[in-house]
Short mmCIF file of C-alpha atoms in Angstrom, two decimals:
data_model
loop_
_atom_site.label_atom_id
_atom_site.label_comp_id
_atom_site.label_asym_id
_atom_site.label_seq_id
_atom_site.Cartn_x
_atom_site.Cartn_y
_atom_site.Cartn_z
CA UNK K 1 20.85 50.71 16.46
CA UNK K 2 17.55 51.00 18.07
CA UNK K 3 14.86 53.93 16.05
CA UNK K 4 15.73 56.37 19.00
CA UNK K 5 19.32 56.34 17.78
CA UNK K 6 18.28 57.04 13.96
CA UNK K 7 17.53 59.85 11.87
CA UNK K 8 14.07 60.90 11.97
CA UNK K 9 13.98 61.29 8.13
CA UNK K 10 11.95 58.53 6.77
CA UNK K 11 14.60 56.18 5.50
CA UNK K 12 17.55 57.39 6.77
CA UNK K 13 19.64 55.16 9.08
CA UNK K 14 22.52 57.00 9.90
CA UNK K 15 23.06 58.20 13.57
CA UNK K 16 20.85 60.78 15.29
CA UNK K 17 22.96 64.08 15.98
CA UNK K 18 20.77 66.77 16.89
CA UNK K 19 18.51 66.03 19.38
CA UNK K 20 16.14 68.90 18.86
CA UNK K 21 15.36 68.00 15.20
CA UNK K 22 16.63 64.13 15.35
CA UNK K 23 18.08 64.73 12.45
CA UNK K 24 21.45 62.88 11.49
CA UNK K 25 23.76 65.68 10.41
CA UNK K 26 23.64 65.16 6.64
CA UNK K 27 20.01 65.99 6.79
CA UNK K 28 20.53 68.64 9.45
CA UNK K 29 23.23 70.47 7.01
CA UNK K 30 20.94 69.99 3.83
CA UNK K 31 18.71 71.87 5.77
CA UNK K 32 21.04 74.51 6.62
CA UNK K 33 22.34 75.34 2.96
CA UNK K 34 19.33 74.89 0.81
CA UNK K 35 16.05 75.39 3.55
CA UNK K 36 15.00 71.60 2.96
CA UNK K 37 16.34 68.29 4.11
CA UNK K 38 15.58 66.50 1.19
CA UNK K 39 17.75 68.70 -1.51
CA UNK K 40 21.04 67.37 -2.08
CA UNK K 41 23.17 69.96 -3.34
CA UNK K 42 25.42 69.76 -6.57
CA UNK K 43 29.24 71.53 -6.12
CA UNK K 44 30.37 73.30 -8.92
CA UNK K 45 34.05 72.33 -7.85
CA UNK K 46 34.47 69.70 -10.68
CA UNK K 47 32.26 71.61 -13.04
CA UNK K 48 34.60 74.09 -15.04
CA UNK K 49 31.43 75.68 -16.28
CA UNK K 50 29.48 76.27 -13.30
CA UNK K 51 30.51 79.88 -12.12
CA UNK K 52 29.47 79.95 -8.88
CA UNK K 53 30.46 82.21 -6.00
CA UNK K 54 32.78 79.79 -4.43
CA UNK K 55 34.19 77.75 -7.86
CA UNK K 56 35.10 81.98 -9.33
CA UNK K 57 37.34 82.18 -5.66
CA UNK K 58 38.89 79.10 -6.35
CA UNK K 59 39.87 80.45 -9.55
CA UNK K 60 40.85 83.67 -8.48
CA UNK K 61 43.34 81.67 -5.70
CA UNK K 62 44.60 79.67 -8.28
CA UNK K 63 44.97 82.35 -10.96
CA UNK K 64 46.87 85.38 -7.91
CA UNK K 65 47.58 83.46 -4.46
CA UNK K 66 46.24 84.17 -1.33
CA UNK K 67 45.51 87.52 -1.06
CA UNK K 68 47.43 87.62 2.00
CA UNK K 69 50.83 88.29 -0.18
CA UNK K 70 49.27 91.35 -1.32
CA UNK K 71 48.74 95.04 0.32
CA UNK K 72 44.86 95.97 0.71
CA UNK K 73 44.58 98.11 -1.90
CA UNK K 74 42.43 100.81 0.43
CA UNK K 75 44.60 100.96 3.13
CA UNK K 76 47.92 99.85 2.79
CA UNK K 77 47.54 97.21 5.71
CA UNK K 78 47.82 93.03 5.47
CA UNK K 79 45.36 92.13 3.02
CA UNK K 80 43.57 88.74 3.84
CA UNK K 81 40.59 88.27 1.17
CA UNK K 82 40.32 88.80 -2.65
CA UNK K 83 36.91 91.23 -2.64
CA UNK K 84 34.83 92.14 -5.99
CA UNK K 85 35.01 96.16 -6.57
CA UNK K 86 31.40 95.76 -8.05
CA UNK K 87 32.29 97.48 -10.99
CA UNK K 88 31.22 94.91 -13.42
CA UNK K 89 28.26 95.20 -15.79
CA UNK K 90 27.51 91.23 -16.10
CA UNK K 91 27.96 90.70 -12.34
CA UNK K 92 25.92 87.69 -10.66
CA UNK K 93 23.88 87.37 -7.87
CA UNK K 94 23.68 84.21 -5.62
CA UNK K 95 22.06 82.82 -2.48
CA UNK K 96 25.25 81.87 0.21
CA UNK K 97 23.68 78.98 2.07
CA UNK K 98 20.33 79.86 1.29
CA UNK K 99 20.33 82.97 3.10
CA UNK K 100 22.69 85.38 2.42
CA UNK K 101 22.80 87.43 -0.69
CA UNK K 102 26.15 87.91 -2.36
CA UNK K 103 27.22 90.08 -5.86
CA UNK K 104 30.40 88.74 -7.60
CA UNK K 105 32.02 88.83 -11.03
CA UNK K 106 33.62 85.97 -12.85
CA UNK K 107 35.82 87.91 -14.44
CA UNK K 108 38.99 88.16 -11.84
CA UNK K 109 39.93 91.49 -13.34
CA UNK K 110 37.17 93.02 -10.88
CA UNK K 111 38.69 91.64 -7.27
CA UNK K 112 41.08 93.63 -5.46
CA UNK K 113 43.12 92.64 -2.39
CA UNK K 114 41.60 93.59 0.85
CA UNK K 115 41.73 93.54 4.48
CA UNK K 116 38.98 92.38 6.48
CA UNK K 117 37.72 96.03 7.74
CA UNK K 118 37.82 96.98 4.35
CA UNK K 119 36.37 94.54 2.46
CA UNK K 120 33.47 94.47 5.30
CA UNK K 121 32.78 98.37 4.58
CA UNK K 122 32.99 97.68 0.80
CA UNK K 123 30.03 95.14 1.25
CA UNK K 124 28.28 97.18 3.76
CA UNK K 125 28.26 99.86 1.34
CA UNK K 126 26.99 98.36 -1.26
CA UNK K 127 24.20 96.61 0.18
CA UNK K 128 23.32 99.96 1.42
CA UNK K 129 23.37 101.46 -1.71
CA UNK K 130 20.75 98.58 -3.16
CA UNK K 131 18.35 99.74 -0.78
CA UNK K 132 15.37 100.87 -1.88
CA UNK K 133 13.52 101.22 1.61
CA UNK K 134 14.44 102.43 4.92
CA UNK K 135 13.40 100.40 7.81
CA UNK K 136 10.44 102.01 8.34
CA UNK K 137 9.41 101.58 4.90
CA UNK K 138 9.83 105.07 3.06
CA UNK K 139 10.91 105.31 -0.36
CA UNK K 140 14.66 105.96 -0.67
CA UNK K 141 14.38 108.27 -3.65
CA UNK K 142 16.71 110.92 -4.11
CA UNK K 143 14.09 113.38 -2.78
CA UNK K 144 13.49 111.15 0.24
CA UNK K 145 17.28 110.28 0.92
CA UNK K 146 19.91 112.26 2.68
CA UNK K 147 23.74 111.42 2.15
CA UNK K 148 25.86 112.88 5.40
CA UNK K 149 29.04 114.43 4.02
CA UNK K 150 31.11 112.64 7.13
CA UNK K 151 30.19 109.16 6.05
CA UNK K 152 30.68 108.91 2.06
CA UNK K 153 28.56 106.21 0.96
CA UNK K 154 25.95 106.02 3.95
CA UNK K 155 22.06 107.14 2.85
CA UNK K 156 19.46 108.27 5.33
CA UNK K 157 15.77 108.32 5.10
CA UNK K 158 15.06 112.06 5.54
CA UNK K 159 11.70 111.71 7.09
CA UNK K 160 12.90 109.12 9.71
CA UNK K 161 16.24 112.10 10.46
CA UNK K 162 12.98 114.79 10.35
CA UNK K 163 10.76 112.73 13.12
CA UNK K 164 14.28 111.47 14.75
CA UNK K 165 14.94 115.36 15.23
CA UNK K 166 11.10 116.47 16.08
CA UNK K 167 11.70 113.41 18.90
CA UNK K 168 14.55 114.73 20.36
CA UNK K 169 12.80 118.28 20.55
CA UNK K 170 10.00 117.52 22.33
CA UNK K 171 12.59 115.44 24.97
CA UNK K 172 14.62 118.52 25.25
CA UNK K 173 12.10 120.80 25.98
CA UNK K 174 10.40 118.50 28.16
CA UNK K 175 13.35 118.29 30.44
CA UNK K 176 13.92 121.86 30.52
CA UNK K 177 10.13 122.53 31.45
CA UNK K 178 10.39 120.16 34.02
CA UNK K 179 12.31 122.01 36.22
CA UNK K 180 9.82 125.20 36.10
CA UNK K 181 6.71 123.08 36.57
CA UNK K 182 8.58 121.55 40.32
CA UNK K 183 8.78 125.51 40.99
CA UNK K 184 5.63 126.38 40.09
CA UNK K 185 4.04 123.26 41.85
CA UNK K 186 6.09 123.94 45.22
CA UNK K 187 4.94 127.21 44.87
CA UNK K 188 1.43 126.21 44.59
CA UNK K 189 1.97 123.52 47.55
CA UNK K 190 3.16 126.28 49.78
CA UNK K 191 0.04 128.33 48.68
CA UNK K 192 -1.99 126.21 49.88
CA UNK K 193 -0.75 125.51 53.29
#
């Protein structure tokens, strides 16, 4: 193989798969997962002592089944994925490919079967409830933060809803002024004449 078939990492001889990066695809996925081509990651699979996000799934598969012979326990439907109820005091936090932030337990007494929608909300509501900033930057204190009654869980900076509503004020009146000001200026138009 000629060096414009090859990896472009220094000493790497395997193929060339990405032509953007020229990387060969074991250094394009060590990339991907840790944020550097040169990190070769260690599996916890044949470490019984490593918890890790994916070896404490594993466990919880081996331990219950696929959640799939289960109800989700929120609505009744098909569950299809064991999800933590983050309820537990000694909970973990870890890095899913480098990027993604997940919470889970080790201790399978805190997963519950659940159906995608469900176990998508779940998440969604906690993350939301880890805030500590809106996206404009405020302070989510308890001052600062309203919760609307329709959507249990949800938080809302109250002075982003207070210049949200000020916003749509000045639009409303606006449009309704806009009318009188074309009379007013016809009127002057024909005064002129």
């Amino acid at each position: 193989m000629n060096a414009t078939q090859t990896c472009s990492i220094d000493g790497c001889e395997r193929k060339r798969k990405y032509a953007k990066t020229g990387w060969c695809q074991t250094h394009y996925h060590r990339w991907r997962r840790n944020g550097d081509t040169s990190t070769v990651r260690t599996t916890a699979f044949g470490d019984p002592y490593k918890l890790v996000y994916r070896s404490v799934h594993l466990r919880i598969h081996r331990l219950w089944g696929h959640a799939n012979q289960f109800p989700c326990v929120t609505c009744g439907q098909a569950a299809k994925e064991w999800a933590y109820d983050g309820t537990d005091p000694t909970a973990k936090d870890e890095l899913i490919a480098g990027q993604w932030p997940v919470k889970f337990s080790v201790h399978p007494e805190f997963y519950f079967p659940a159906c995608y929608p469900c176990h998508r909300a779940l998440d969604a509501g906690a993350r939301a409830a880890r805030r500590e900033r809106c996206g404009n930057g405020h302070e989510l204190t308890p001052d600062n933060t309203y919760v609307n009654p329709s959507k249990p869980g949800s938080r809302e900076c109250r002075a982003c809803r207070k210049s949200r509503s000020a916003e749509r004020y000045l639009q409303r009146k606006a449009a309704r002024d806009r009318p009188a000001q074309a009379v007013l200026n016809a009127l002057d138009h024909q005064e002129t004449e």
